[in-house]
Each structure stands twice: as C-alpha cells, then as structure tokens.
JSON list of C-alpha atoms in Angstrom, two decimals:
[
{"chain": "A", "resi": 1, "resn": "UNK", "atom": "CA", "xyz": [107.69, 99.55, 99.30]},
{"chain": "A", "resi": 2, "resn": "UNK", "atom": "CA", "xyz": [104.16, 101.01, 99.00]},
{"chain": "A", "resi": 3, "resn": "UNK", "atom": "CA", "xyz": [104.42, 104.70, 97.62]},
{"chain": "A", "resi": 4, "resn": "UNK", "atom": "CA", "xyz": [101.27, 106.91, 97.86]},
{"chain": "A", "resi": 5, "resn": "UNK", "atom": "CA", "xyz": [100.02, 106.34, 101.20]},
{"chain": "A", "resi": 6, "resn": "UNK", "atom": "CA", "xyz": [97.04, 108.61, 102.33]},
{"chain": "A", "resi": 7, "resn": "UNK", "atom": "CA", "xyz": [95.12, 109.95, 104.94]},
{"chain": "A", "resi": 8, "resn": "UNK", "atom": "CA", "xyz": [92.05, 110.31, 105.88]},
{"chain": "A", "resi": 9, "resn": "UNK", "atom": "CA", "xyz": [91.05, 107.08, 104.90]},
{"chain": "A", "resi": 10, "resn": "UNK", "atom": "CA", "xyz": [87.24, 108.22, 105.04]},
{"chain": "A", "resi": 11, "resn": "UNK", "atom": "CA", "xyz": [85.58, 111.44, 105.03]},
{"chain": "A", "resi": 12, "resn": "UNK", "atom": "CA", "xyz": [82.48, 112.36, 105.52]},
{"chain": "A", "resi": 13, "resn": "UNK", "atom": "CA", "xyz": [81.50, 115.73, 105.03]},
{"chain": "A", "resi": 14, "resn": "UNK", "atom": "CA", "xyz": [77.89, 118.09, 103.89]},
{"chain": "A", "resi": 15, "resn": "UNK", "atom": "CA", "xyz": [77.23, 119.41, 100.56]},
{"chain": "A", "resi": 16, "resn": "UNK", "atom": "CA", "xyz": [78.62, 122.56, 100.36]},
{"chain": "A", "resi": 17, "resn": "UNK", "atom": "CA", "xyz": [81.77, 122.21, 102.50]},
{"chain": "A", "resi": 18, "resn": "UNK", "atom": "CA", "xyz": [85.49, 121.49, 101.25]},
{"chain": "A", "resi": 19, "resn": "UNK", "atom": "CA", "xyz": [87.39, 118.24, 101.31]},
{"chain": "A", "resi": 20, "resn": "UNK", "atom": "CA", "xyz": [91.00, 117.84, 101.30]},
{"chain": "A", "resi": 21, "resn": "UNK", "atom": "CA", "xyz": [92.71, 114.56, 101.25]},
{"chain": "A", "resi": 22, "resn": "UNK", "atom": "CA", "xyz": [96.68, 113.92, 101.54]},
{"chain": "A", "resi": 23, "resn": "UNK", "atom": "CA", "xyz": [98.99, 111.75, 100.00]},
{"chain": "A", "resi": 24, "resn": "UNK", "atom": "CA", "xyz": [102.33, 110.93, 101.06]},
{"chain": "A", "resi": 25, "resn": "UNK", "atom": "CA", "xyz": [105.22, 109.45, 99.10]},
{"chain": "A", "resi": 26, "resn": "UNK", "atom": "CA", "xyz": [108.47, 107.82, 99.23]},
{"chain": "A", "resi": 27, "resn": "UNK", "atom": "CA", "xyz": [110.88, 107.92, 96.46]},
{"chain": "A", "resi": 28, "resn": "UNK", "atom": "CA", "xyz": [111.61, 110.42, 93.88]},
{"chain": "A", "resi": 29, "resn": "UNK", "atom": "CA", "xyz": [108.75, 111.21, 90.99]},
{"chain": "A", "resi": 30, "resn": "UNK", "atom": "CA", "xyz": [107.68, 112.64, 87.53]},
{"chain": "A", "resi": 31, "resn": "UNK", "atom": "CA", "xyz": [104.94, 113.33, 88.74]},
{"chain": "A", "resi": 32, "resn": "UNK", "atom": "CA", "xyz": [101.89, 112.52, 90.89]},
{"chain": "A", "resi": 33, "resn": "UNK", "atom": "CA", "xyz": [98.01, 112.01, 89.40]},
{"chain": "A", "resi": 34, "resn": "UNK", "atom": "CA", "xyz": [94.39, 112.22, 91.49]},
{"chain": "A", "resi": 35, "resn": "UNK", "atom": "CA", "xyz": [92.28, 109.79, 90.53]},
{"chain": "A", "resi": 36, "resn": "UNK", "atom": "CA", "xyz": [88.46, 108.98, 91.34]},
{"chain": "A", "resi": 37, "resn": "UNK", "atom": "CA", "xyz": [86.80, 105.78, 91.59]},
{"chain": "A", "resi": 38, "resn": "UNK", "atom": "CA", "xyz": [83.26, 105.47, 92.08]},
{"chain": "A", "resi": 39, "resn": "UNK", "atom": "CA", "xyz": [81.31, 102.08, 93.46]},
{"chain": "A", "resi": 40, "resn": "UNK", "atom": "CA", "xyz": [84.49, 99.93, 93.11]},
{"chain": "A", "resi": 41, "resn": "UNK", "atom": "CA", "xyz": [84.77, 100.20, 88.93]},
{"chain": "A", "resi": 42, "resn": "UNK", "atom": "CA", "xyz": [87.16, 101.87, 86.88]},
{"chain": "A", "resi": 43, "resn": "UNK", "atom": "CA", "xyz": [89.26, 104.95, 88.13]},
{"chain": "A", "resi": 44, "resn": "UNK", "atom": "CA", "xyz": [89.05, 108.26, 86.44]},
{"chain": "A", "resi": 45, "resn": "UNK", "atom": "CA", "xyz": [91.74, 110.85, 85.64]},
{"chain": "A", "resi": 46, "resn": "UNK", "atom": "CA", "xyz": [91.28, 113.97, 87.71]},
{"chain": "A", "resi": 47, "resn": "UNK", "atom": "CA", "xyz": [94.58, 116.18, 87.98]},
{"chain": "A", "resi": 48, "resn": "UNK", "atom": "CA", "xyz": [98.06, 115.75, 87.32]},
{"chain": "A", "resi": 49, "resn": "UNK", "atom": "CA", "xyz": [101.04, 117.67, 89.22]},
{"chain": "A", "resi": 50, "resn": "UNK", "atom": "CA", "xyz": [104.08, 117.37, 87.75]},
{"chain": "A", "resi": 51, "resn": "UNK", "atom": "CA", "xyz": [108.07, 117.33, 90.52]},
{"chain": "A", "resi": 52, "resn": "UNK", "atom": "CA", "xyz": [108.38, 120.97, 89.41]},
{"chain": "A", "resi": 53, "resn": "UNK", "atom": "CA", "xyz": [105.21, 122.12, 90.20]},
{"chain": "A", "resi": 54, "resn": "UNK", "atom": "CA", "xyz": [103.98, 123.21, 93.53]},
{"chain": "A", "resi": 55, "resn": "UNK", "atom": "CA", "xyz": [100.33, 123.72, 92.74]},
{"chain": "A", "resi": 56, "resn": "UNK", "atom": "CA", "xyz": [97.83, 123.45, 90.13]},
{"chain": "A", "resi": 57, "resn": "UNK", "atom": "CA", "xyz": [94.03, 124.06, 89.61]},
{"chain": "A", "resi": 58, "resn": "UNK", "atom": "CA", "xyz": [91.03, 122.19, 87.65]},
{"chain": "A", "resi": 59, "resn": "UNK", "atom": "CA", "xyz": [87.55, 123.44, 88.14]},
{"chain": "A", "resi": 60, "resn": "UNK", "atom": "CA", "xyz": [86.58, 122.90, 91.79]},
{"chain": "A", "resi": 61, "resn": "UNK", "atom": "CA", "xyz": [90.11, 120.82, 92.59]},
{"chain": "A", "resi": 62, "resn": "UNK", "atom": "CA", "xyz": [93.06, 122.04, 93.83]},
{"chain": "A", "resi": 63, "resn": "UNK", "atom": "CA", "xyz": [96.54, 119.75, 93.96]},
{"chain": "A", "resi": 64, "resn": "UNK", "atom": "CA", "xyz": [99.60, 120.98, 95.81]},
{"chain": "A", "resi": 65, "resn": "UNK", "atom": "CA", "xyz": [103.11, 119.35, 95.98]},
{"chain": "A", "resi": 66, "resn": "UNK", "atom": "CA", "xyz": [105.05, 119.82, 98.57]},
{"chain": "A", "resi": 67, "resn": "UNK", "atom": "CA", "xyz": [108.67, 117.52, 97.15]},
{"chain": "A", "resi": 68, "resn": "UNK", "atom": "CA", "xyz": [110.56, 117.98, 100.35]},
{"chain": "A", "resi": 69, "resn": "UNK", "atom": "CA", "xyz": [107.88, 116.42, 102.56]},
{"chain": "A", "resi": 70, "resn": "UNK", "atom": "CA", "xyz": [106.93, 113.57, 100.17]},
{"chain": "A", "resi": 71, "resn": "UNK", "atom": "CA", "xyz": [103.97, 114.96, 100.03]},
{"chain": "A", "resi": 72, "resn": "UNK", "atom": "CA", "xyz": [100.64, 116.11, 97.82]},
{"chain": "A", "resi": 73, "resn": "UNK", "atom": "CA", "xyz": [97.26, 116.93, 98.96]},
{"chain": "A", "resi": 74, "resn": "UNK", "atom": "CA", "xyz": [93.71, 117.51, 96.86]},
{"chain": "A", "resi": 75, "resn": "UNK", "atom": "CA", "xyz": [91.37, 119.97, 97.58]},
{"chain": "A", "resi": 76, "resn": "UNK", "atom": "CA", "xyz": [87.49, 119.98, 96.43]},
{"chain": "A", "resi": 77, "resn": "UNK", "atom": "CA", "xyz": [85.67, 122.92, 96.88]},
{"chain": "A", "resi": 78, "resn": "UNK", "atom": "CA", "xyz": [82.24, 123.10, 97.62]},
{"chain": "A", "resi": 79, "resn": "UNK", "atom": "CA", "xyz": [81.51, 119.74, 97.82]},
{"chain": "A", "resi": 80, "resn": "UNK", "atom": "CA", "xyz": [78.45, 117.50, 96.13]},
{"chain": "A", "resi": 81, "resn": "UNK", "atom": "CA", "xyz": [77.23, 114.52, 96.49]},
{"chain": "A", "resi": 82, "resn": "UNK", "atom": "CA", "xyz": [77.78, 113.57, 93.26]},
{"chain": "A", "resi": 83, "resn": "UNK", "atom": "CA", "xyz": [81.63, 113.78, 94.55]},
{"chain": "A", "resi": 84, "resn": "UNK", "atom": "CA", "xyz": [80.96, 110.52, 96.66]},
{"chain": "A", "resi": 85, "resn": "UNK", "atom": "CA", "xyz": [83.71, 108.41, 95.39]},
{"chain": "A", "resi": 86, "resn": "UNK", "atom": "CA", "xyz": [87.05, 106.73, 96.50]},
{"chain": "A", "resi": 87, "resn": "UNK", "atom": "CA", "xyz": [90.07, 108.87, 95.48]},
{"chain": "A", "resi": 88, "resn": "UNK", "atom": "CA", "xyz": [93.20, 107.86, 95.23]},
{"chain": "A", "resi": 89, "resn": "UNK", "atom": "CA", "xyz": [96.58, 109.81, 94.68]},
{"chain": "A", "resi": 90, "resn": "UNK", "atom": "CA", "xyz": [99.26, 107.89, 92.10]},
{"chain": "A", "resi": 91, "resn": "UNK", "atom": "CA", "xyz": [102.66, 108.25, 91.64]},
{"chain": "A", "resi": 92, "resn": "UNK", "atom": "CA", "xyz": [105.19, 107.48, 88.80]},
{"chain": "A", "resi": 93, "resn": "UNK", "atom": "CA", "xyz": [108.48, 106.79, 90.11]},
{"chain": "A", "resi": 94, "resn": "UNK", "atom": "CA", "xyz": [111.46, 108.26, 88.05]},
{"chain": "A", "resi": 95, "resn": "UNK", "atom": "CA", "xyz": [113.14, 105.85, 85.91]},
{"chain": "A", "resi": 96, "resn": "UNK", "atom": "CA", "xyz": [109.78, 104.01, 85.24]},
{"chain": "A", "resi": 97, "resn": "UNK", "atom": "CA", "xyz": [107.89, 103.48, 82.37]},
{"chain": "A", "resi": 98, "resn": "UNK", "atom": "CA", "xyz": [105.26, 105.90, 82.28]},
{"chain": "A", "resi": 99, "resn": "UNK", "atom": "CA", "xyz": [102.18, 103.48, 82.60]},
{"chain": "A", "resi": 100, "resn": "UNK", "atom": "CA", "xyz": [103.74, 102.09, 85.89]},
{"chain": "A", "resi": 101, "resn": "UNK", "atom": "CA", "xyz": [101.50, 104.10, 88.84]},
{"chain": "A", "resi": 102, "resn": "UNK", "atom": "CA", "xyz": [102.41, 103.46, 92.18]},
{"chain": "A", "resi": 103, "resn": "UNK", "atom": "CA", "xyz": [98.57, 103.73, 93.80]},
{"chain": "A", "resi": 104, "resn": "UNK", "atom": "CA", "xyz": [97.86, 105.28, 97.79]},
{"chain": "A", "resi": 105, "resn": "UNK", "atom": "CA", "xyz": [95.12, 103.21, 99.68]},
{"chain": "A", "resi": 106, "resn": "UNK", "atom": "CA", "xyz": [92.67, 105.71, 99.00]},
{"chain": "A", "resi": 107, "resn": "UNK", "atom": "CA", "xyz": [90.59, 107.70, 100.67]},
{"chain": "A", "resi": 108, "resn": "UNK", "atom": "CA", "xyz": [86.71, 107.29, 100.56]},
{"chain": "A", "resi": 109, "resn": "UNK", "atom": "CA", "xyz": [84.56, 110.38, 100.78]},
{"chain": "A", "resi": 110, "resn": "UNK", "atom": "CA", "xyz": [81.05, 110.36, 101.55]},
{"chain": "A", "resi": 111, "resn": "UNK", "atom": "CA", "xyz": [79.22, 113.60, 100.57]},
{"chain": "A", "resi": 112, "resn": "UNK", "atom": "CA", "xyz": [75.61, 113.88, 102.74]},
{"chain": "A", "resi": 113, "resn": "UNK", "atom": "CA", "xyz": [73.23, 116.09, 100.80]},
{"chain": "B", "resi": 1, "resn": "UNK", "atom": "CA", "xyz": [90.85, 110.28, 75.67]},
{"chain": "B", "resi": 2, "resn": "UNK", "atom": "CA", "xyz": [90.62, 106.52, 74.99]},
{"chain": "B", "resi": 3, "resn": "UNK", "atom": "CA", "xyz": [87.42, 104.51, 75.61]},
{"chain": "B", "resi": 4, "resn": "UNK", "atom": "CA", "xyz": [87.89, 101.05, 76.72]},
{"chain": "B", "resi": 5, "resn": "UNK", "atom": "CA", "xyz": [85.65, 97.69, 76.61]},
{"chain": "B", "resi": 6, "resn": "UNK", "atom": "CA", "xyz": [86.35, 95.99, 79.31]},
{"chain": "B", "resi": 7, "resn": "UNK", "atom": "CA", "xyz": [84.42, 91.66, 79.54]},
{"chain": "B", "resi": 8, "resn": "UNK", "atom": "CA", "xyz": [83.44, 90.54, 81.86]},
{"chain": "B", "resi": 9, "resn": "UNK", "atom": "CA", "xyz": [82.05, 93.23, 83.84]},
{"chain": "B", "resi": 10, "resn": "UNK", "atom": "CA", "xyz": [81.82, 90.41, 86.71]},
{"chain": "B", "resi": 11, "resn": "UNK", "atom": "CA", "xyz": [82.16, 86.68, 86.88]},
{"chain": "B", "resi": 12, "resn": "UNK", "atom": "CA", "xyz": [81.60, 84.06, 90.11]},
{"chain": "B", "resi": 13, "resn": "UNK", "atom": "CA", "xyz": [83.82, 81.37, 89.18]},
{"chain": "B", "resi": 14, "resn": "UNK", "atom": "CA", "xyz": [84.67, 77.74, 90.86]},
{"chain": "B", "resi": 15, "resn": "UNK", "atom": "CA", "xyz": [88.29, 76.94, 92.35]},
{"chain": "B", "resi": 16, "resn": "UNK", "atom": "CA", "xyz": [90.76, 75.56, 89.87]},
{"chain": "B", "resi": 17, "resn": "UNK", "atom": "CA", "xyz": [89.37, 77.19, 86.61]},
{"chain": "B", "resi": 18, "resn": "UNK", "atom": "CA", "xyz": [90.46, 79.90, 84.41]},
{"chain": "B", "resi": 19, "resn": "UNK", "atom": "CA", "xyz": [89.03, 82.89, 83.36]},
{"chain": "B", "resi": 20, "resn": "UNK", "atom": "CA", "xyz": [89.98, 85.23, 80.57]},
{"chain": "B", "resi": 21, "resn": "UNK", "atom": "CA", "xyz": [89.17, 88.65, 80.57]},
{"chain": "B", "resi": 22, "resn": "UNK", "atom": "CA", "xyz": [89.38, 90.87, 77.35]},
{"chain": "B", "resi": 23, "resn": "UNK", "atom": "CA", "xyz": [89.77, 94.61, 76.81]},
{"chain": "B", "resi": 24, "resn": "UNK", "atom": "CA", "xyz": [89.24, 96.66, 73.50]},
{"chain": "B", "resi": 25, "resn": "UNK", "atom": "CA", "xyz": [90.45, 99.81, 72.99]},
{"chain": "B", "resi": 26, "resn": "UNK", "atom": "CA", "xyz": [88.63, 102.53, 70.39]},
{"chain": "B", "resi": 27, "resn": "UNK", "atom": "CA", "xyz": [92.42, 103.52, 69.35]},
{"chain": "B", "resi": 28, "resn": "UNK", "atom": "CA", "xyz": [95.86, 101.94, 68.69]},
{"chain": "B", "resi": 29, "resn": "UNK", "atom": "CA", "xyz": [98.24, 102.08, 71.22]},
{"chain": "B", "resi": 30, "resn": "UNK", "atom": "CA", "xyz": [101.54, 100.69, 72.36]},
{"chain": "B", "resi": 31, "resn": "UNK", "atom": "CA", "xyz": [101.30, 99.64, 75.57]},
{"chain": "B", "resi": 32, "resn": "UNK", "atom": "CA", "xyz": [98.52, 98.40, 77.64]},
{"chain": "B", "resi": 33, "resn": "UNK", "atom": "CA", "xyz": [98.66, 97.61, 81.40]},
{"chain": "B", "resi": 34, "resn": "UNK", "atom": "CA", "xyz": [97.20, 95.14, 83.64]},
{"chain": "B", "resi": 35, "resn": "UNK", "atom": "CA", "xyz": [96.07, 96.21, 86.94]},
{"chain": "B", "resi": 36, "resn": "UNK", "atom": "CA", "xyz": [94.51, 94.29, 90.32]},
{"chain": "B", "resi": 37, "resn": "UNK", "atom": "CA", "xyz": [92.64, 96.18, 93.29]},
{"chain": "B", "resi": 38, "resn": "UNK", "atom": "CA", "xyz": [91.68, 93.40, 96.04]},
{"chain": "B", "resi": 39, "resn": "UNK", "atom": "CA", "xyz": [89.32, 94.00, 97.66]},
{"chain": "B", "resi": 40, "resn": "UNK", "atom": "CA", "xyz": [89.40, 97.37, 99.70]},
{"chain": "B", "resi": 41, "resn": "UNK", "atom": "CA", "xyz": [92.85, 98.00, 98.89]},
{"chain": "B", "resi": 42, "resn": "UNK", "atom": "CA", "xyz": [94.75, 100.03, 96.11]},
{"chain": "B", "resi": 43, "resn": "UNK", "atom": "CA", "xyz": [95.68, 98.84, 92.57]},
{"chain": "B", "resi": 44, "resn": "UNK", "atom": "CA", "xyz": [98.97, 97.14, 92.14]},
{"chain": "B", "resi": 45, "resn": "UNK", "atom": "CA", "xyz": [100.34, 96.65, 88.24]},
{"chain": "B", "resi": 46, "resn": "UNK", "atom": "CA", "xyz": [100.22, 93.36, 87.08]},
{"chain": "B", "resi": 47, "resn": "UNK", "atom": "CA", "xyz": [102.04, 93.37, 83.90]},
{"chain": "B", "resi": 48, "resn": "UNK", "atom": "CA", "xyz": [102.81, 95.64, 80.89]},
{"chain": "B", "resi": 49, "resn": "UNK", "atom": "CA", "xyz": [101.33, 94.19, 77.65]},
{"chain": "B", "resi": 50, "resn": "UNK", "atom": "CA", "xyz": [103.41, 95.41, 74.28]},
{"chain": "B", "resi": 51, "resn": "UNK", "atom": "CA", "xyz": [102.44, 94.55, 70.79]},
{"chain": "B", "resi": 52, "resn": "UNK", "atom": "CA", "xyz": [104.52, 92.11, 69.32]},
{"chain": "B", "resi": 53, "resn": "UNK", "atom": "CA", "xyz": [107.03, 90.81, 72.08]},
{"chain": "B", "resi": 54, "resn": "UNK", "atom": "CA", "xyz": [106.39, 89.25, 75.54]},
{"chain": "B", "resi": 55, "resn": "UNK", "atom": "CA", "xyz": [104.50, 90.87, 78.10]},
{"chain": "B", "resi": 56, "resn": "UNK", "atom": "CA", "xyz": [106.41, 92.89, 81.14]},
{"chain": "B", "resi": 57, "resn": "UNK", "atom": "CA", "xyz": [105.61, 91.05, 84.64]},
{"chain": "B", "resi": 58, "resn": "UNK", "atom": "CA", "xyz": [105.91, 93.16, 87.76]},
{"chain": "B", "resi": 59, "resn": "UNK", "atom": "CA", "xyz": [107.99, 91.58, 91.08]},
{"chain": "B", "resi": 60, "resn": "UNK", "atom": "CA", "xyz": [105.12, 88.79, 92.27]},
{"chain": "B", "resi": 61, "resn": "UNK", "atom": "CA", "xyz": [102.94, 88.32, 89.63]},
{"chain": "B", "resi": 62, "resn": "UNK", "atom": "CA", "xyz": [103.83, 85.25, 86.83]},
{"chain": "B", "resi": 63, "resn": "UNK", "atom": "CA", "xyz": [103.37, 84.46, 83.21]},
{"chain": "B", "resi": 64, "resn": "UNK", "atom": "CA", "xyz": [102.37, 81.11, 84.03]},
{"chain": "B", "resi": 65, "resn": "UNK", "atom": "CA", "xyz": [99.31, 82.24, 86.27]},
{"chain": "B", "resi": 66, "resn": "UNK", "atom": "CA", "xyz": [98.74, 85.61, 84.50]},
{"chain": "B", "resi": 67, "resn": "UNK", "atom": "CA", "xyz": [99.47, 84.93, 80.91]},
{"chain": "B", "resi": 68, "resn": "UNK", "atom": "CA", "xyz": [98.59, 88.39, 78.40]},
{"chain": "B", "resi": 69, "resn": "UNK", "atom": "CA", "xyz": [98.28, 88.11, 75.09]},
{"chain": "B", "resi": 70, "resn": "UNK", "atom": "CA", "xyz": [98.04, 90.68, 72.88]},
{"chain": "B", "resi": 71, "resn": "UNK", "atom": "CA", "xyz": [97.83, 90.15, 69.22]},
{"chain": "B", "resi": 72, "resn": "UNK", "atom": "CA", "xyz": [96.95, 93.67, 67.97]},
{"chain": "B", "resi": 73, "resn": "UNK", "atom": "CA", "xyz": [97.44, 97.31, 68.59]},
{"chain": "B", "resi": 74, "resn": "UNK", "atom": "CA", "xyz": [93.91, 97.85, 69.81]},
{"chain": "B", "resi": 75, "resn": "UNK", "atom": "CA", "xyz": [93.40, 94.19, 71.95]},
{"chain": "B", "resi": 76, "resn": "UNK", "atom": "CA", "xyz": [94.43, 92.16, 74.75]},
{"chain": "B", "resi": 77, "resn": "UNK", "atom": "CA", "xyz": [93.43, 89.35, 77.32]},
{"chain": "B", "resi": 78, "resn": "UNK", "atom": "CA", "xyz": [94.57, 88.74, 80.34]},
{"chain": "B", "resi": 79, "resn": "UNK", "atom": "CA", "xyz": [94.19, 85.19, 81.65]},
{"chain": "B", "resi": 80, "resn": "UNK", "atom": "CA", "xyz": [93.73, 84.22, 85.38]},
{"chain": "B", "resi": 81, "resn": "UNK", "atom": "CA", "xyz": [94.72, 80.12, 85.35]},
{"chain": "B", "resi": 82, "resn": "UNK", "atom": "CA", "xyz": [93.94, 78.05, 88.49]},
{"chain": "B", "resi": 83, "resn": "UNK", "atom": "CA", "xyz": [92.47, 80.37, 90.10]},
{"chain": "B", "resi": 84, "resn": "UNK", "atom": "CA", "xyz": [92.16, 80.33, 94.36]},
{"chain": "B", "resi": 85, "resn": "UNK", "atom": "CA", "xyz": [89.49, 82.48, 96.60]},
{"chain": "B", "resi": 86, "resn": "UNK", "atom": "CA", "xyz": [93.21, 84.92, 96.96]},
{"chain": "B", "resi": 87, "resn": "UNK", "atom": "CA", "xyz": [92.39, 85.73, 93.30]},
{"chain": "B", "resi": 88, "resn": "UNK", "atom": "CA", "xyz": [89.32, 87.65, 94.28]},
{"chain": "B", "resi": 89, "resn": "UNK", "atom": "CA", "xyz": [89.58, 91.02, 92.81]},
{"chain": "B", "resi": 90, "resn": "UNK", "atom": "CA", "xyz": [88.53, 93.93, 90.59]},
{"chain": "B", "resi": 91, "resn": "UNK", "atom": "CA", "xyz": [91.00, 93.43, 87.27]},
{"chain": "B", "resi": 92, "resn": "UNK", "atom": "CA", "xyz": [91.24, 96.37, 85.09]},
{"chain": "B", "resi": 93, "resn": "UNK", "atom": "CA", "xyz": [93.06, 97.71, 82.09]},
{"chain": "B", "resi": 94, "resn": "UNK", "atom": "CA", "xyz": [94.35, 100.61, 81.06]},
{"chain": "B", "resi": 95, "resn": "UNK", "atom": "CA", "xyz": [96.55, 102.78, 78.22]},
{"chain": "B", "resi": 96, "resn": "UNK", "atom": "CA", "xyz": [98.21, 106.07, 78.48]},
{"chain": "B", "resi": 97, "resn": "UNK", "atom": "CA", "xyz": [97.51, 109.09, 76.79]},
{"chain": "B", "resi": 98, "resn": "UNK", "atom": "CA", "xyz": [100.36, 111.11, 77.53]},
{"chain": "B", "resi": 99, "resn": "UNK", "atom": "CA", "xyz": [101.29, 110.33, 81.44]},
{"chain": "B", "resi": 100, "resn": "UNK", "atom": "CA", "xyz": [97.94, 110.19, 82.36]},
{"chain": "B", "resi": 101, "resn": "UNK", "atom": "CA", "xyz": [96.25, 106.53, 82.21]},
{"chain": "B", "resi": 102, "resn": "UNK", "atom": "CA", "xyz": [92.77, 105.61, 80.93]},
{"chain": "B", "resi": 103, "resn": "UNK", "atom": "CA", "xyz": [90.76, 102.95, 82.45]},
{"chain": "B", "resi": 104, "resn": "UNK", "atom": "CA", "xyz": [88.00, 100.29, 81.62]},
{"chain": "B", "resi": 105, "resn": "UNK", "atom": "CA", "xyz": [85.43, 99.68, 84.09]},
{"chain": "B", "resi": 106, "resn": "UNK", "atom": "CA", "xyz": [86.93, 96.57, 85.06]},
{"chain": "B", "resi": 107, "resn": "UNK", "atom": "CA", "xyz": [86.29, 93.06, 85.90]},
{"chain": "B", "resi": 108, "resn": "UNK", "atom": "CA", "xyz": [84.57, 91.82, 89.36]},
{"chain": "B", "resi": 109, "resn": "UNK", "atom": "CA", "xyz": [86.31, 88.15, 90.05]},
{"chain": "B", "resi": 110, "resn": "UNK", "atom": "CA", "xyz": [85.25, 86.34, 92.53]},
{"chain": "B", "resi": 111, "resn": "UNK", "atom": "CA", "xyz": [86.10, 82.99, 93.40]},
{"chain": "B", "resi": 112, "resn": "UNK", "atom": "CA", "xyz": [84.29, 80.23, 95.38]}
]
C-alpha cells in the first residue's frame, strides 16, 4: 500500500511568504525524511524526524510529526525562488532495512519572484 | 556525505534492447539501492544491491528484467533487458549514510 501520501500536490506561492506541505502515512515508522528534487534529477536530503520526535528545525525548515494522525508536515519560511523544486516526504517502515524509503507523490512548489 | 556518478545522465533507446546504467560511489559502502520515478510519480525501490551475494528484489520488479551486479564496494550496474515504452523512467541510485540516503542525479530512459 502506498505510504507517504501528500497534499498539496502544487503550490504556488511569492518570494517572501511560507510554504507548508503535508504528508500522511500508513503504517508504523523509524522515522520520516523531506527530500527535494529539482527539474526531475536526483533528490536531496533535507530533514529527518525521527517516531519519537514531534518537531525539529534546520535553517529556514521546520518538520513536525504528529504519530497518532499518520501524519508530518514541512514548513519553509520565507520562501525563494531558488526553493522551486518537487518535495517529497519518505518514510521507513519499522522492520525494514534502512535504505528501503517508502516515497509520497510529492508536492511541487513554484516560488514567483 | 557520499558523491555519486551516476551514466547515463539520459538515453532514447529502441524497443527490445537493453540498457545498462552504472553508478560510482567516492566511498565504500555496503549496500546500494536501486530506485525508479515514472514519470510524474514518486520513486518506488527496485532492488537492494549487496557486495558479494545476490541482489534484494522488491514485490514486482525481477532479476531477469532488472539484473544488478555489483562487483565491488564502491560500483554497481543496473541492467534494464527488453525494454517496453512502460520502462520510461528516471532510474537512480543511492547509499545510506546513517538513515538518511544519498542520491546520483539519475538516469532519463526513454523508450520508443
């Protein structure tokens, strides 16, 4: 069953403002990871939550786990268009070998100048 | 951190054939993973290739369309054999550096 699903699935927003994209879940995890993709190539490592955290801070993002809702969301402050990217939320299952991500659809943000 | 070569960046190839894509990393690791993201959709793992012993297929995918080798600590291929327009996709691999995952800038497939 897909894990990771998310919401919006585009976003467009101006410099400046704040983005926030959500992620939702459906089995038990170690932990869930942000990611960033930009122009279809290869994803980047942004933040990583673990089940026992609730929230967690890196620069301009902000992750938040919410484990009885299933449910993560990712914050970027003061957006710029250099954020423009597809980001997508990952989880690894319990039980699973650690390289084994479970991906969302992604959410594509568009960041006007 | 862990910098990957990833080759092809992109390929346009004919119905039937094979390709074989290849991806170096700067550092020895155990275990590198095979990933596919069709087109506008998420990435799904492919397989897990270890050093030494057979690679780990997830539920759908097949050794005898997706065969991995990996001879070394620091190298693998992964192989896409008779290859259909459905095998369009963005192919990337990846290690782990703790429980985060680093990627290559993967390969463009497209098939005619």
């Amino acid at each position: 069953s897909q894990q990771g699903e998310e919401d919006p699935q585009a976003l467009s927003i101006q410099e400046g403002e704040n983005a926030t994209m959500n992620c939702s879940y459906k089995t038990s995890i170690n932990n869930l990871q942000w990611y960033r993709q930009n122009s279809g190539r290869g994803l980047v490592h942004l933040i990583l939550i673990r089940s026992n955290e609730r929230e967690k801070h890196s620069g301009r993002l902000r992750v938040t786990l919410d484990t009885s809702k299933k449910s993560s969301s990712l914050l970027i402050t003061a957006s710029r268009a250099a954020d423009t990217a597809s980001y997508f939320c990952a989880a690894h299952a319990g039980g699973t070998s650690y390289g084994k991500l479970t991906f969302g659809q992604g959410t594509i943000l568009t960041v006007h100048p | 951190s862990a910098v990957i070569s990833q080759k092809p960046s992109r390929d346009i190839c004919q119905r039937g054939t094979s390709l074989t894509i290849q991806c170096q990393v700067d550092s020895q690791v155990t275990m590198m993973f095979w990933y596919r993201q069709q087109p506008g959709q998420s990435l799904t793992l492919i397989a897990t290739a270890n050093q030494g012993s057979e690679a780990t297929y997830e539920s759908g995918f097949v050794i005898d369309k997706f065969p991995i080798s990996r001879p070394n600590l620091t190298f693998s291929t992964l192989t896409v054999s008779n290859m259909s327009p459905e095998d369009s996709s963005i192919y990337l691999c990846s290690v782990g550096s703790g429980e985060k995952l680093f990627f290559g800038s993967g390969t463009q497939l497209s098939v005619l």
